[in-house]
Amino acid sequence: MCGRYTLFTPQPTLEERFDADAESPLEPRYNCAPGQRLPVITNDAPDTIQTLKWGLVPSWADSESVGNKRINARAETVHEKRSFAEAYEQRRCLVLADGFYEWVKQESGKQPYRVAFTDDRPFAMAGLWERWTPPQTQTGLSDFGGGVAPDADPEPLETFTVITTEPNGLVSKLHHRMAVVLDESEEETWLTGDADEVQSLLDPYPDDAMEAYPVSTQVNSPANDGPALIEEVETGV
């Protein structure tokens, strides 16, 4: 799975790399976590870096909380699962990152590792996005009428999920799944291609230019953020 990642590439570099302008200032993030609003580029606005909430909430959902269990979608079944199938057909996005974390079980506990390109260059993970409108709630009317009336139209919520696939040789030593990392030449196709055309893109990224190294267990808590989280540490093994 992909449950945590980094994006500290400076905003001007991101904008140049993805040929898109950020709609709001982007701060360096060393511990991107589910439930947070994070930078993506959607097929609806390919020239804009937007911030959507991580954890996909389908349009038919009764509650925003369903997104907590939809931070990832499996490449093998994304086209047929009710939660993801329509988004896979119509609402794809690039999830911007420059590294992601995986955890390895050891005698002393779970040890986090950061996986990234050796030059820390930014990349895009294949994602899906959705727009969900909360159900209207009812409020009491004044003494003139009685009964109840709906609140003002609620604001829609836009969310995303990261697609995962089988790991490459590097990540397989850490976990049995990895995020789908797109090659730069595949990004436009992922946003604009038809469902059959993009299925072939959901494969493991070659590991020849990637590295993995152990980092502080401080990354275990989403409350922690900062450059110290990506520094390599000794594991004692």
PDB file of C-alpha atoms in Angstrom:
ATOM      1  CA  MET A   1       0.000   0.000   0.000  1.00  0.00           C
ATOM      2  CA  CYS A   2       0.950   3.652  -0.035  1.00  0.00           C
ATOM      3  CA  GLY A   3       0.025   5.250   3.264  1.00  0.00           C
ATOM      4  CA  ARG A   4       2.519   8.080   3.629  1.00  0.00           C
ATOM      5  CA  TYR A   5       4.740  10.088   1.275  1.00  0.00           C
ATOM      6  CA  THR A   6       6.811  13.253   0.863  1.00  0.00           C
ATOM      7  CA  LEU A   7       6.597  16.361  -1.301  1.00  0.00           C
ATOM      8  CA  PHE A   8       9.171  19.009  -0.424  1.00  0.00           C
ATOM      9  CA  THR A   9      10.210  19.967  -3.977  1.00  0.00           C
ATOM     10  CA  PRO A  10      10.051  23.794  -4.212  1.00  0.00           C
ATOM     11  CA  GLN A  11       6.853  25.119  -5.757  1.00  0.00           C
ATOM     12  CA  PRO A  12       8.544  26.777  -8.777  1.00  0.00           C
ATOM     13  CA  THR A  13      10.265  23.490  -9.608  1.00  0.00           C
ATOM     14  CA  LEU A  14       6.992  21.579  -9.348  1.00  0.00           C
ATOM     15  CA  GLU A  15       5.186  24.081 -11.529  1.00  0.00           C
ATOM     16  CA  GLU A  16       7.878  23.889 -14.193  1.00  0.00           C
ATOM     17  CA  ARG A  17       8.120  20.092 -14.042  1.00  0.00           C
ATOM     18  CA  PHE A  18       4.361  19.539 -14.447  1.00  0.00           C
ATOM     19  CA  ASP A  19       3.654  22.643 -16.563  1.00  0.00           C
ATOM     20  CA  ALA A  20       0.936  23.696 -14.126  1.00  0.00           C
ATOM     21  CA  ASP A  21       0.353  26.604 -11.741  1.00  0.00           C
ATOM     22  CA  ALA A  22      -0.476  26.051  -8.089  1.00  0.00           C
ATOM     23  CA  GLU A  23      -3.832  27.541  -7.098  1.00  0.00           C
ATOM     24  CA  SER A  24      -2.482  28.273  -3.596  1.00  0.00           C
ATOM     25  CA  PRO A  25       0.977  28.360  -1.955  1.00  0.00           C
ATOM     26  CA  LEU A  26       2.544  24.909  -1.460  1.00  0.00           C
ATOM     27  CA  GLU A  27       4.497  24.218   1.710  1.00  0.00           C
ATOM     28  CA  PRO A  28       7.208  21.513   1.942  1.00  0.00           C
ATOM     29  CA  ARG A  29       5.680  18.281   3.273  1.00  0.00           C
ATOM     30  CA  TYR A  30       7.792  15.483   4.741  1.00  0.00           C
ATOM     31  CA  ASN A  31       4.942  13.336   6.062  1.00  0.00           C
ATOM     32  CA  CYS A  32       1.903  13.499   3.786  1.00  0.00           C
ATOM     33  CA  ALA A  33      -0.859  11.439   5.405  1.00  0.00           C
ATOM     34  CA  PRO A  34      -4.432  10.327   4.721  1.00  0.00           C
ATOM     35  CA  GLY A  35      -7.044  12.915   5.612  1.00  0.00           C
ATOM     36  CA  GLN A  36      -4.794  15.817   4.640  1.00  0.00           C
ATOM     37  CA  ARG A  37      -5.295  18.140   1.671  1.00  0.00           C
ATOM     38  CA  LEU A  38      -2.440  17.489  -0.749  1.00  0.00           C
ATOM     39  CA  PRO A  39      -1.335  18.586  -4.255  1.00  0.00           C
ATOM     40  CA  VAL A  40      -2.774  16.805  -7.287  1.00  0.00           C
ATOM     41  CA  ILE A  41      -3.414  17.564 -10.955  1.00  0.00           C
ATOM     42  CA  THR A  42      -6.796  16.377 -12.240  1.00  0.00           C
ATOM     43  CA  ASN A  43      -7.897  15.599 -15.776  1.00  0.00           C
ATOM     44  CA  ASP A  44     -10.496  18.370 -15.371  1.00  0.00           C
ATOM     45  CA  ALA A  45      -7.797  21.003 -14.748  1.00  0.00           C
ATOM     46  CA  PRO A  46      -4.490  19.727 -16.181  1.00  0.00           C
ATOM     47  CA  ASP A  47      -2.875  23.188 -15.960  1.00  0.00           C
ATOM     48  CA  THR A  48      -3.538  23.623 -12.237  1.00  0.00           C
ATOM     49  CA  ILE A  49      -2.039  22.086  -9.099  1.00  0.00           C
ATOM     50  CA  GLN A  50      -4.956  21.764  -6.689  1.00  0.00           C
ATOM     51  CA  THR A  51      -5.148  20.430  -3.137  1.00  0.00           C
ATOM     52  CA  LEU A  52      -7.627  17.593  -2.562  1.00  0.00           C
ATOM     53  CA  LYS A  53      -8.231  15.500   0.534  1.00  0.00           C
ATOM     54  CA  TRP A  54      -6.520  12.094   0.586  1.00  0.00           C
ATOM     55  CA  GLY A  55      -9.125   9.345   1.002  1.00  0.00           C
ATOM     56  CA  LEU A  56     -11.597   8.944  -1.842  1.00  0.00           C
ATOM     57  CA  VAL A  57     -15.265   9.536  -1.011  1.00  0.00           C
ATOM     58  CA  PRO A  58     -17.501   8.183  -3.813  1.00  0.00           C
ATOM     59  CA  SER A  59     -20.283  10.458  -5.018  1.00  0.00           C
ATOM     60  CA  TRP A  60     -22.906   8.029  -3.673  1.00  0.00           C
ATOM     61  CA  ALA A  61     -21.445   7.802  -0.155  1.00  0.00           C
ATOM     62  CA  ASP A  62     -23.573   8.682   2.873  1.00  0.00           C
ATOM     63  CA  SER A  63     -20.636   9.939   4.907  1.00  0.00           C
ATOM     64  CA  GLU A  64     -17.230  11.512   4.389  1.00  0.00           C
ATOM     65  CA  SER A  65     -15.779   8.900   6.747  1.00  0.00           C
ATOM     66  CA  VAL A  66     -15.833   6.209   4.031  1.00  0.00           C
ATOM     67  CA  GLY A  67     -12.753   7.887   2.589  1.00  0.00           C
ATOM     68  CA  ASN A  68     -10.707   6.621   5.528  1.00  0.00           C
ATOM     69  CA  LYS A  69     -10.725   3.136   3.971  1.00  0.00           C
ATOM     70  CA  ARG A  70     -10.156   4.282   0.400  1.00  0.00           C
ATOM     71  CA  ILE A  71      -6.692   5.825   0.465  1.00  0.00           C
ATOM     72  CA  ASN A  72      -5.507   3.207  -2.055  1.00  0.00           C
ATOM     73  CA  ALA A  73      -7.045   1.353  -5.004  1.00  0.00           C
ATOM     74  CA  ARG A  74      -5.603  -1.886  -6.378  1.00  0.00           C
ATOM     75  CA  ALA A  75      -4.528  -1.733 -10.035  1.00  0.00           C
ATOM     76  CA  GLU A  76      -5.841  -5.249 -10.639  1.00  0.00           C
ATOM     77  CA  THR A  77      -9.434  -4.443  -9.629  1.00  0.00           C
ATOM     78  CA  VAL A  78      -9.764  -0.653  -9.902  1.00  0.00           C
ATOM     79  CA  HIS A  79     -11.825  -0.936 -13.090  1.00  0.00           C
ATOM     80  CA  GLU A  80     -14.503  -3.105 -11.480  1.00  0.00           C
ATOM     81  CA  LYS A  81     -14.826  -1.994  -7.846  1.00  0.00           C
ATOM     82  CA  ARG A  82     -17.938   0.114  -7.246  1.00  0.00           C
ATOM     83  CA  SER A  83     -15.965   2.708  -5.270  1.00  0.00           C
ATOM     84  CA  PHE A  84     -13.476   3.322  -8.075  1.00  0.00           C
ATOM     85  CA  ALA A  85     -14.836   2.147 -11.447  1.00  0.00           C
ATOM     86  CA  GLU A  86     -16.539   5.384 -12.493  1.00  0.00           C
ATOM     87  CA  ALA A  87     -13.594   7.509 -11.384  1.00  0.00           C
ATOM     88  CA  TYR A  88     -11.247   5.183 -13.272  1.00  0.00           C
ATOM     89  CA  GLU A  89     -13.272   5.866 -16.428  1.00  0.00           C
ATOM     90  CA  GLN A  90     -13.757   9.594 -15.964  1.00  0.00           C
ATOM     91  CA  ARG A  91     -11.737  11.191 -13.126  1.00  0.00           C
ATOM     92  CA  ARG A  92      -8.029  10.430 -13.048  1.00  0.00           C
ATOM     93  CA  CYS A  93      -5.319  12.542 -11.473  1.00  0.00           C
ATOM     94  CA  LEU A  94      -1.604  12.853 -10.880  1.00  0.00           C
ATOM     95  CA  VAL A  95      -0.652  12.698  -7.204  1.00  0.00           C
ATOM     96  CA  LEU A  96       2.541  14.725  -6.846  1.00  0.00           C
ATOM     97  CA  ALA A  97       5.339  13.314  -4.684  1.00  0.00           C
ATOM     98  CA  ASP A  98       9.107  13.026  -4.366  1.00  0.00           C
ATOM     99  CA  GLY A  99       9.246   9.912  -2.203  1.00  0.00           C
ATOM    100  CA  PHE A 100       7.068   7.494  -0.228  1.00  0.00           C
ATOM    101  CA  TYR A 101       7.422   5.478   2.964  1.00  0.00           C
ATOM    102  CA  GLU A 102       7.138   1.746   3.609  1.00  0.00           C
ATOM    103  CA  TRP A 103       7.509  -0.126   6.895  1.00  0.00           C
ATOM    104  CA  VAL A 104       9.451  -3.334   7.596  1.00  0.00           C
ATOM    105  CA  LYS A 105       8.737  -5.571  10.577  1.00  0.00           C
ATOM    106  CA  GLN A 106      11.782  -6.064  12.792  1.00  0.00           C
ATOM    107  CA  GLU A 107      12.321  -7.464  16.275  1.00  0.00           C
ATOM    108  CA  SER A 108      12.366  -3.953  17.696  1.00  0.00           C
ATOM    109  CA  GLY A 109       9.149  -2.975  15.859  1.00  0.00           C
ATOM    110  CA  LYS A 110       8.282  -1.557  12.458  1.00  0.00           C
ATOM    111  CA  GLN A 111      11.128   0.324  10.782  1.00  0.00           C
ATOM    112  CA  PRO A 112      10.123   2.991   8.220  1.00  0.00           C
ATOM    113  CA  TYR A 113      12.027   3.313   4.947  1.00  0.00           C
ATOM    114  CA  ARG A 114      11.835   6.123   2.443  1.00  0.00           C
ATOM    115  CA  VAL A 115      11.737   5.164  -1.240  1.00  0.00           C
ATOM    116  CA  ALA A 116      12.701   7.837  -3.778  1.00  0.00           C
ATOM    117  CA  PHE A 117      14.697   8.513  -6.895  1.00  0.00           C
ATOM    118  CA  THR A 118      18.399   8.861  -6.199  1.00  0.00           C
ATOM    119  CA  ASP A 119      18.273  12.524  -7.228  1.00  0.00           C
ATOM    120  CA  ASP A 120      15.072  13.216  -5.214  1.00  0.00           C
ATOM    121  CA  ARG A 121      13.298  14.394  -8.342  1.00  0.00           C
ATOM    122  CA  PRO A 122       9.517  14.819  -8.167  1.00  0.00           C
ATOM    123  CA  PHE A 123       7.214  12.314  -9.819  1.00  0.00           C
ATOM    124  CA  ALA A 124       3.532  11.543 -10.220  1.00  0.00           C
ATOM    125  CA  MET A 125       1.663   8.612  -8.718  1.00  0.00           C
ATOM    126  CA  ALA A 126      -1.427   7.414 -10.578  1.00  0.00           C
ATOM    127  CA  GLY A 127      -4.557   8.513  -8.772  1.00  0.00           C
ATOM    128  CA  LEU A 128      -8.316   8.866  -9.037  1.00  0.00           C
ATOM    129  CA  TRP A 129     -10.422  11.726  -7.754  1.00  0.00           C
ATOM    130  CA  GLU A 130     -14.056  12.290  -6.817  1.00  0.00           C
ATOM    131  CA  ARG A 131     -16.417  15.140  -5.996  1.00  0.00           C
ATOM    132  CA  TRP A 132     -18.837  14.385  -3.146  1.00  0.00           C
ATOM    133  CA  THR A 133     -21.676  16.568  -1.919  1.00  0.00           C
ATOM    134  CA  PRO A 134     -22.641  16.079   1.745  1.00  0.00           C
ATOM    135  CA  PRO A 135     -26.311  15.274   2.378  1.00  0.00           C
ATOM    136  CA  GLN A 136     -28.357  18.302   3.340  1.00  0.00           C
ATOM    137  CA  THR A 137     -29.168  18.616   7.017  1.00  0.00           C
ATOM    138  CA  GLN A 138     -32.421  19.973   8.392  1.00  0.00           C
ATOM    139  CA  THR A 139     -32.791  23.025  10.598  1.00  0.00           C
ATOM    140  CA  GLY A 140     -35.776  24.334  12.525  1.00  0.00           C
ATOM    141  CA  LEU A 141     -37.819  27.114  10.966  1.00  0.00           C
ATOM    142  CA  SER A 142     -38.902  30.265  12.741  1.00  0.00           C
ATOM    143  CA  ASP A 143     -42.105  30.551  14.729  1.00  0.00           C
ATOM    144  CA  PHE A 144     -43.864  31.750  11.590  1.00  0.00           C
ATOM    145  CA  GLY A 145     -43.843  28.385   9.932  1.00  0.00           C
ATOM    146  CA  GLY A 146     -42.727  25.490  12.073  1.00  0.00           C
ATOM    147  CA  GLY A 147     -41.368  22.259  10.628  1.00  0.00           C
ATOM    148  CA  VAL A 148     -37.880  21.938   9.214  1.00  0.00           C
ATOM    149  CA  ALA A 149     -36.026  23.223   6.194  1.00  0.00           C
ATOM    150  CA  PRO A 150     -32.743  22.216   4.588  1.00  0.00           C
ATOM    151  CA  ASP A 151     -29.574  24.134   5.325  1.00  0.00           C
ATOM    152  CA  ALA A 152     -27.979  26.124   2.534  1.00  0.00           C
ATOM    153  CA  ASP A 153     -26.439  23.968  -0.177  1.00  0.00           C
ATOM    154  CA  PRO A 154     -23.392  22.238   1.364  1.00  0.00           C
ATOM    155  CA  GLU A 155     -19.965  22.696  -0.187  1.00  0.00           C
ATOM    156  CA  PRO A 156     -18.792  19.723  -2.306  1.00  0.00           C
ATOM    157  CA  LEU A 157     -15.667  17.879  -1.157  1.00  0.00           C
ATOM    158  CA  GLU A 158     -13.014  16.732  -3.624  1.00  0.00           C
ATOM    159  CA  THR A 159     -10.914  13.721  -2.652  1.00  0.00           C
ATOM    160  CA  PHE A 160      -8.389  11.331  -4.186  1.00  0.00           C
ATOM    161  CA  THR A 161      -6.883   7.878  -3.876  1.00  0.00           C
ATOM    162  CA  VAL A 162      -3.493   6.441  -4.912  1.00  0.00           C
ATOM    163  CA  ILE A 163      -3.405   3.326  -7.105  1.00  0.00           C
ATOM    164  CA  THR A 164      -1.056   0.521  -6.041  1.00  0.00           C
ATOM    165  CA  THR A 165       0.433  -2.404  -7.921  1.00  0.00           C
ATOM    166  CA  GLU A 166       2.932  -5.226  -7.482  1.00  0.00           C
ATOM    167  CA  PRO A 167       6.300  -3.996  -6.140  1.00  0.00           C
ATOM    168  CA  ASN A 168       9.489  -3.685  -8.129  1.00  0.00           C
ATOM    169  CA  GLY A 169      12.624  -5.490  -6.947  1.00  0.00           C
ATOM    170  CA  LEU A 170      13.617  -2.718  -4.559  1.00  0.00           C
ATOM    171  CA  VAL A 171      10.244  -2.270  -2.862  1.00  0.00           C
ATOM    172  CA  SER A 172       9.575  -6.025  -2.695  1.00  0.00           C
ATOM    173  CA  LYS A 173      12.188  -6.190   0.073  1.00  0.00           C
ATOM    174  CA  LEU A 174      10.015  -3.802   2.098  1.00  0.00           C
ATOM    175  CA  HIS A 175       6.384  -4.472   1.167  1.00  0.00           C
ATOM    176  CA  HIS A 176       4.188  -6.559  -1.140  1.00  0.00           C
ATOM    177  CA  ARG A 177       2.601  -3.491  -2.803  1.00  0.00           C
ATOM    178  CA  MET A 178       3.811  -0.135  -4.102  1.00  0.00           C
ATOM    179  CA  ALA A 179       2.286   3.020  -5.534  1.00  0.00           C
ATOM    180  CA  VAL A 180       2.002   3.195  -9.313  1.00  0.00           C
ATOM    181  CA  VAL A 181       4.745   5.663 -10.246  1.00  0.00           C
ATOM    182  CA  LEU A 182       4.196   6.993 -13.740  1.00  0.00           C
ATOM    183  CA  ASP A 183       6.978   7.721 -16.170  1.00  0.00           C
ATOM    184  CA  GLU A 184       6.929  11.361 -17.256  1.00  0.00           C
ATOM    185  CA  SER A 185       5.995  10.250 -20.787  1.00  0.00           C
ATOM    186  CA  GLU A 186       2.928   8.432 -19.414  1.00  0.00           C
ATOM    187  CA  GLU A 187       1.394  11.276 -17.410  1.00  0.00           C
ATOM    188  CA  GLU A 188      -0.643  12.895 -20.185  1.00  0.00           C
ATOM    189  CA  THR A 189      -1.955   9.515 -21.292  1.00  0.00           C
ATOM    190  CA  TRP A 190      -3.034   8.732 -17.735  1.00  0.00           C
ATOM    191  CA  LEU A 191      -5.061  11.942 -17.642  1.00  0.00           C
ATOM    192  CA  THR A 192      -6.552  11.801 -21.134  1.00  0.00           C
ATOM    193  CA  GLY A 193      -6.493   8.199 -22.391  1.00  0.00           C
ATOM    194  CA  ASP A 194      -9.444   5.813 -22.372  1.00  0.00           C
ATOM    195  CA  ALA A 195      -9.772   3.102 -19.742  1.00  0.00           C
ATOM    196  CA  ASP A 196      -8.327   0.342 -21.923  1.00  0.00           C
ATOM    197  CA  GLU A 197      -5.395   2.489 -22.994  1.00  0.00           C
ATOM    198  CA  VAL A 198      -4.289   3.376 -19.453  1.00  0.00           C
ATOM    199  CA  GLN A 199      -4.514  -0.122 -17.972  1.00  0.00           C
ATOM    200  CA  SER A 200      -1.027  -0.927 -19.269  1.00  0.00           C
ATOM    201  CA  LEU A 201       0.407   2.007 -17.291  1.00  0.00           C
ATOM    202  CA  LEU A 202      -0.428   0.404 -13.936  1.00  0.00           C
ATOM    203  CA  ASP A 203       2.783  -1.583 -13.624  1.00  0.00           C
ATOM    204  CA  PRO A 204       5.772  -1.412 -11.233  1.00  0.00           C
ATOM    205  CA  TYR A 205       8.235   1.370 -11.992  1.00  0.00           C
ATOM    206  CA  PRO A 206      11.762   0.071 -12.787  1.00  0.00           C
ATOM    207  CA  ASP A 207      13.981   0.286  -9.731  1.00  0.00           C
ATOM    208  CA  ASP A 208      17.319   1.061 -11.380  1.00  0.00           C
ATOM    209  CA  ALA A 209      17.157   4.795 -10.510  1.00  0.00           C
ATOM    210  CA  MET A 210      15.499   4.398  -7.121  1.00  0.00           C
ATOM    211  CA  GLU A 211      16.805   3.900  -3.600  1.00  0.00           C
ATOM    212  CA  ALA A 212      15.389   2.944  -0.205  1.00  0.00           C
ATOM    213  CA  TYR A 213      16.876   3.858   3.146  1.00  0.00           C
ATOM    214  CA  PRO A 214      15.765   3.720   6.805  1.00  0.00           C
ATOM    215  CA  VAL A 215      14.435   6.863   8.461  1.00  0.00           C
ATOM    216  CA  SER A 216      13.358   7.902  11.928  1.00  0.00           C
ATOM    217  CA  THR A 217      10.299   6.286  13.519  1.00  0.00           C
ATOM    218  CA  GLN A 218       9.135   9.860  14.111  1.00  0.00           C
ATOM    219  CA  VAL A 219       7.493   9.510  10.692  1.00  0.00           C
ATOM    220  CA  ASN A 220       5.053   7.038  12.280  1.00  0.00           C
ATOM    221  CA  SER A 221       2.989   9.938  13.618  1.00  0.00           C
ATOM    222  CA  PRO A 222       1.296  12.227  11.062  1.00  0.00           C
ATOM    223  CA  ALA A 223       1.693  15.009  13.627  1.00  0.00           C
ATOM    224  CA  ASN A 224       5.430  15.056  12.909  1.00  0.00           C
ATOM    225  CA  ASP A 225       6.745  16.916   9.885  1.00  0.00           C
ATOM    226  CA  GLY A 226      10.081  18.432   8.905  1.00  0.00           C
ATOM    227  CA  PRO A 227      13.362  17.730   7.089  1.00  0.00           C
ATOM    228  CA  ALA A 228      14.674  15.493   9.890  1.00  0.00           C
ATOM    229  CA  LEU A 229      12.142  12.838   8.879  1.00  0.00           C
ATOM    230  CA  ILE A 230      13.920  12.050   5.611  1.00  0.00           C
ATOM    231  CA  GLU A 231      17.410  11.766   7.076  1.00  0.00           C
ATOM    232  CA  GLU A 232      18.908   8.268   6.961  1.00  0.00           C
ATOM    233  CA  VAL A 233      19.285   6.524  10.335  1.00  0.00           C
ATOM    234  CA  GLU A 234      21.116   3.470  11.639  1.00  0.00           C
ATOM    235  CA  THR A 235      18.880   0.457  12.166  1.00  0.00           C
ATOM    236  CA  GLY A 236      21.207  -1.798  14.106  1.00  0.00           C
ATOM    237  CA  VAL A 237      20.711  -4.702  11.685  1.00  0.00           C
TER     238      VAL A 237
END
